[in-house]
Coordinates of C-alpha atoms in Angstrom, one line a residue:
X1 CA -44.2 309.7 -267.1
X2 CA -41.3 308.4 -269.4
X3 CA -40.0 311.9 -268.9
X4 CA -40.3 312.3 -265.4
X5 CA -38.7 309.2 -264.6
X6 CA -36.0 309.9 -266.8
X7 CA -35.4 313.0 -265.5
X8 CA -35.6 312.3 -261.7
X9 CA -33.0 309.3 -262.5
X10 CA -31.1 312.5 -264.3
X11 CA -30.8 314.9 -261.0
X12 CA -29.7 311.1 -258.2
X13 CA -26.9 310.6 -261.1
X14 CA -25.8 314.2 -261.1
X15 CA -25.8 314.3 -257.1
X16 CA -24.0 311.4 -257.4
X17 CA -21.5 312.7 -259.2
X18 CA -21.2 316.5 -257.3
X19 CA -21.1 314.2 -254.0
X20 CA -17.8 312.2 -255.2
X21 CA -16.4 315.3 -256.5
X22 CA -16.8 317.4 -253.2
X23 CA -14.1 316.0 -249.8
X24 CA -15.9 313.8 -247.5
X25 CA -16.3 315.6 -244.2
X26 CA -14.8 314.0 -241.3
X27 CA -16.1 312.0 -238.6
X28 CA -16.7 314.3 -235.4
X29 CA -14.6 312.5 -232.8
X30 CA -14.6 313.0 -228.8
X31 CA -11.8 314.9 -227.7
X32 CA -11.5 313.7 -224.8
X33 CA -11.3 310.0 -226.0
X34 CA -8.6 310.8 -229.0
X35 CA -6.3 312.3 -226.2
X36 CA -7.3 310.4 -223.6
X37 CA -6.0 307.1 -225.5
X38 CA -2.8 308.2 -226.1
X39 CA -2.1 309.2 -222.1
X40 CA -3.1 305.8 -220.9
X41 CA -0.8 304.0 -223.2
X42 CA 1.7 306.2 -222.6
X43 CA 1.3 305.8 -218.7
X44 CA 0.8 302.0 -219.0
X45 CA 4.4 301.5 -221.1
X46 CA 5.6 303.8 -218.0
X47 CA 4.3 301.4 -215.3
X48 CA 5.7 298.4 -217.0
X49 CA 9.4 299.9 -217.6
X50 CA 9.5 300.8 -213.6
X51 CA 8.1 298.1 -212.3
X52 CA 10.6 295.9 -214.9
X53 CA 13.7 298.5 -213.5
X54 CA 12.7 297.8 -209.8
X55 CA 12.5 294.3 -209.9
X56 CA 15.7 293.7 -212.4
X57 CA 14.4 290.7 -213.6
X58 CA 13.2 288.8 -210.5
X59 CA 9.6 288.8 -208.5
X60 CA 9.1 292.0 -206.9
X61 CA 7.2 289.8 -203.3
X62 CA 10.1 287.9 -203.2
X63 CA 11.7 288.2 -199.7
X64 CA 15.3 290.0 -200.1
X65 CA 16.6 289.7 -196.1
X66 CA 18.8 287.0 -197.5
X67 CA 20.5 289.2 -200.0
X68 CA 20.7 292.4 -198.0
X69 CA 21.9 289.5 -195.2
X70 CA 24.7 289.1 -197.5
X71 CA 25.5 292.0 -198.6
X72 CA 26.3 293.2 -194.9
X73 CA 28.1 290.3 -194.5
X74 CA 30.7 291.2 -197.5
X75 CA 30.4 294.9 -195.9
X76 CA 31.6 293.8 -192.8
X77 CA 34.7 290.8 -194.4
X78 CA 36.0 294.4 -196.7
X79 CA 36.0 296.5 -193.7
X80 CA 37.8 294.1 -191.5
X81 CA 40.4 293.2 -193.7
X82 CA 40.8 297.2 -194.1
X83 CA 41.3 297.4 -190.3
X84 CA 44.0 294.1 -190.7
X85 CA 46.1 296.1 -193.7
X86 CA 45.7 299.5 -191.7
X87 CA 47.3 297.9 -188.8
X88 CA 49.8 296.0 -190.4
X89 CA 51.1 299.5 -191.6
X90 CA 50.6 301.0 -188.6
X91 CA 53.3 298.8 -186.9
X92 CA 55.7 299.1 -190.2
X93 CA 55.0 302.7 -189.6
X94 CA 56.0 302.1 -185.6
X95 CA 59.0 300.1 -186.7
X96 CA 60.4 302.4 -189.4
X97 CA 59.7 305.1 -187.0
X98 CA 61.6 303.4 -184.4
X99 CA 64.8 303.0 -186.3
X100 CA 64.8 306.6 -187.3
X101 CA 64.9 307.3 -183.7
X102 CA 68.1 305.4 -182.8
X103 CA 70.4 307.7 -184.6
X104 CA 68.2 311.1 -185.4
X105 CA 68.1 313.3 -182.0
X106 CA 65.0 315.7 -182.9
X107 CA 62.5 312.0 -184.0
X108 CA 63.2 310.4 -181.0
X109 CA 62.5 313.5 -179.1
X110 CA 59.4 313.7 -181.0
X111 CA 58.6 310.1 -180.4
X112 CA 58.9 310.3 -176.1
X113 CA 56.4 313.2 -176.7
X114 CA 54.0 311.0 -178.6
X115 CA 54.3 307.8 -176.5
X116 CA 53.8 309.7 -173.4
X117 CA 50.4 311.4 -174.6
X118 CA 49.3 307.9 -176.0
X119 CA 47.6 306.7 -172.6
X120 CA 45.8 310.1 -172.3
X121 CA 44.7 310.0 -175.5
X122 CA 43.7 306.8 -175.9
X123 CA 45.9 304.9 -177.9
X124 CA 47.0 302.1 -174.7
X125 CA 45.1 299.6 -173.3
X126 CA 44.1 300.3 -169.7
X127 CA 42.8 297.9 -166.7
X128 CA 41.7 298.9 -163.5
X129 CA 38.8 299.0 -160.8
X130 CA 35.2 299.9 -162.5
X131 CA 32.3 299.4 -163.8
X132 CA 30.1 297.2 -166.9
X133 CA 26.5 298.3 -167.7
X134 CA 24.9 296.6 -170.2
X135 CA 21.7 297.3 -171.8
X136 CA 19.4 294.8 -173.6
X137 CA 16.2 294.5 -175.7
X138 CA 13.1 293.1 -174.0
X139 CA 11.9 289.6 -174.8
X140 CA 9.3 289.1 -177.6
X141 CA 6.2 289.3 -175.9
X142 CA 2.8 287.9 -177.2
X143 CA 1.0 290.7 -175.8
X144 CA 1.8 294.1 -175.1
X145 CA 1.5 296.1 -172.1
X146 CA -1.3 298.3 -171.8
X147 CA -0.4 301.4 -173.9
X148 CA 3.2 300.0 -175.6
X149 CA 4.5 299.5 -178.5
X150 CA 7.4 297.6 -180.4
X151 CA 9.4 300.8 -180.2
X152 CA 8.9 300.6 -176.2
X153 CA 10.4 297.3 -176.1
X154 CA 14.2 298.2 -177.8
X155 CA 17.1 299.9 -176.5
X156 CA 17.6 303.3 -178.2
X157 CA 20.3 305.9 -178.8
X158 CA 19.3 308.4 -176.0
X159 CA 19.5 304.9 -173.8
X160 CA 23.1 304.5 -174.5
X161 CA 23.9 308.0 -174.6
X162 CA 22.5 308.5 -171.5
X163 CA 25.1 305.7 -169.7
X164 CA 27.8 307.2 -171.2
X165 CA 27.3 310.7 -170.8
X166 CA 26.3 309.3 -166.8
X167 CA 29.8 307.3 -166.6
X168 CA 31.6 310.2 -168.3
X169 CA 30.0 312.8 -165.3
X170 CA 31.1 310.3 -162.6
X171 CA 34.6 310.4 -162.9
X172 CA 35.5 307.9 -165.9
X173 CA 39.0 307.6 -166.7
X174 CA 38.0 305.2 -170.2
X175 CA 35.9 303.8 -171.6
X176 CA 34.7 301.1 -174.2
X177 CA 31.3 300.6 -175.8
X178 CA 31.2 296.8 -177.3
X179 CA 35.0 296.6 -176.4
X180 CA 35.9 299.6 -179.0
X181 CA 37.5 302.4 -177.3
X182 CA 35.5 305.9 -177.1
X183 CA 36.9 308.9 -177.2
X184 CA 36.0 312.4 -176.5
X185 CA 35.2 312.5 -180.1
X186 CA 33.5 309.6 -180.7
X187 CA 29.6 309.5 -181.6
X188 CA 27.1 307.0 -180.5
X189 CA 24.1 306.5 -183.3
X190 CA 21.5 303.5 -183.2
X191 CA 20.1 302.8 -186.4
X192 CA 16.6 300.8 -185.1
X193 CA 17.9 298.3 -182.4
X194 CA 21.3 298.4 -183.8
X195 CA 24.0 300.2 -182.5
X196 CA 26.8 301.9 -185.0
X197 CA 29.7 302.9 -183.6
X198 CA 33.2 304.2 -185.5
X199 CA 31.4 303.1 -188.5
X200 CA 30.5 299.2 -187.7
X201 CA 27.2 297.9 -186.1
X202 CA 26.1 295.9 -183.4
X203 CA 23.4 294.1 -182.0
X204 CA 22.1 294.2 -178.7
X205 CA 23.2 293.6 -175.9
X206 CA 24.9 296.4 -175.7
X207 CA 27.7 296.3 -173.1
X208 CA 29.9 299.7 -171.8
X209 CA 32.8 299.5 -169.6
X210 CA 34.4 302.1 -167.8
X211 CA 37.5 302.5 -165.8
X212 CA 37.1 304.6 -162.3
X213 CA 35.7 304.5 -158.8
X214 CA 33.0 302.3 -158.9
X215 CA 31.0 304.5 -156.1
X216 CA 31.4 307.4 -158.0
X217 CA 30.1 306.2 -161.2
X218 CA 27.0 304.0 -159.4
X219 CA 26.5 307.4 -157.7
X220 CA 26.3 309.0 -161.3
X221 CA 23.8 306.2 -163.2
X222 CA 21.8 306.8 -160.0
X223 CA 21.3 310.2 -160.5
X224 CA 21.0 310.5 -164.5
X225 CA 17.4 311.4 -165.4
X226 CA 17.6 309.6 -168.4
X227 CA 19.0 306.1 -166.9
X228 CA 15.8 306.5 -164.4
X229 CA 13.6 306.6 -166.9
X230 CA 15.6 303.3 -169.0
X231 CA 15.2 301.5 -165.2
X232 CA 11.4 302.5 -165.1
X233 CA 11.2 300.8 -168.8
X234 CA 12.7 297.5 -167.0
X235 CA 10.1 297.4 -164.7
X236 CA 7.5 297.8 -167.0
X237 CA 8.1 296.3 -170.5
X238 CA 11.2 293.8 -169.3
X239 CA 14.0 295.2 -170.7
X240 CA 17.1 294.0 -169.8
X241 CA 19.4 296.2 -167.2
X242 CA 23.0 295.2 -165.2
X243 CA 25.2 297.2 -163.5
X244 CA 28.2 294.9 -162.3
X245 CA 31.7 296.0 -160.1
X246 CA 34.9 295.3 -160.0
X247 CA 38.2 295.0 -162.2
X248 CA 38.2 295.8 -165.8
X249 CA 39.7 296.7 -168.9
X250 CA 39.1 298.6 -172.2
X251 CA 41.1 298.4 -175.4
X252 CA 42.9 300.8 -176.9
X253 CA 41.3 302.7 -180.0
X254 CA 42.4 301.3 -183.1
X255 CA 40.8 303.4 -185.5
X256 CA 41.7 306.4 -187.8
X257 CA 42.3 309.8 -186.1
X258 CA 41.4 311.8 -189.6
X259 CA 40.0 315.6 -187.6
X260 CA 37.6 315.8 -190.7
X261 CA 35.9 319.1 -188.9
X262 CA 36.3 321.5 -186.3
X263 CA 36.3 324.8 -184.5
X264 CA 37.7 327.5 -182.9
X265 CA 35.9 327.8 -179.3
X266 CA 34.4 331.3 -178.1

């Protein structure tokens, strides 16, 4: 018995000692776990750095209005004093112009030509008999119409394009949209219920003046599909609609004449 005990305590001390000797094997892992961890950390640090970016160090639900408020408002100082230092040179252009003429035969000859294309292009201020239309959003409403929506209630681009292009088929000698001057070249875009024109925006009401015979040009809005279908939208969701008669005058244009495009016509 002696022996056997000794012997069987022989063979746990040798395994013992083969076990410690041989590598441990590994623990089996999950894949999925050992790379799964890994993603969602790295995801999570991604989440954090946006949403840190985004908000550039201030509460993503708070309201911003009053910043982008501001920020239009400094738009809108820069580009008018622009417009002031643009026509400041303008009339030191004018006046050096001017004196050039007095004892240079081929400027001044140059300078009749110009000044008598600058009432049919534009560049004079003209008052005569005509007509105002102006165009306006519909009150806020409690409840809608039957069938409306928000977007039923504003004036939009087609609405102003369609008075213009109906004032331009009657006979219009000028004419001014929020008293800037329009050309031939001059594009009308509404950016939501604003109106941006020559690269400033309004607000409605939207008023457009136009210089010819009033007839004609009532004649015209009354047979414009589109304005039909703006005086149907009166009736039913209340915007606002006036046609008024009489004298009146539009500016002249004031801003740049850069051609930045065109082409040759077939």
């Amino acid at each position: 018995m002696e022996y056997t005990s000794g012997a069987a305590s022989w063979q746990k001390a040798l395994r013992r000692l083969v076990a410690g000797l041989l590598p441990r094997r590994p623990r089996q892992r999950r894949p999925g776990w050992s790379i799964g961890v890994p993603l969602i950390a790295a995801a999570a640090g991604l989440l954090f750095t946006t949403t840190a970016t985004t908000a550039g160090g201030t509460n993503l639900r708070e309201d911003r209005r009053p910043q982008l408020t501001e920020l239009i408002e400094d738009r809108r100082a820069q580009v008018a004093a622009n417009e002031e230092r643009a026509a400041t040179l303008r009339k030191e252009v004018e006046s050096r112009t001017a004196d050039l003429a007095d004892s240079d035969g081929p400027i001044r000859e140059q300078q009749e030509r110009g000044t008598a294309s600058l009432a049919t292009a534009g560049f004079t201020e003209l008052t005569g008999s005509g007509m105002t239309v102006v165009l306006d959003d519909a009150p806020r409403l409690n409840n809608l119409p039957d069938g409306a929506t928000n977007d039923d209630l504003v004036v939009h681009q087609g609405d102003v394009q369609a008075v213009v292009n109906a004032l331009w088929a009657g006979g219009a000698e000028a004419m001014s949209i929020m008293n800037v001057r329009v050309l031939a070249t001059s594009a009308v875009r509404c950016v939501g219920n604003t109106l941006l024109l020559h690269g400033r925006v309004y607000s409605p009401p939207f008023k457009i003046v136009a210089i010819g015979d009033p007839a004609a040009l009532r004649q015209a809005l009354a047979a414009s599909e589109g304005v039909r279908w703006f005086r149907d939208a009166v009736d039913n969701y209340q915007l606002g609609y006036q046609e008024l008669s009489g004298t009146v005058t539009v500016p002249a244009f004031e801003d740049s004449t850069t051609l930045r495009s065109a082409t040759v016509p077939q």
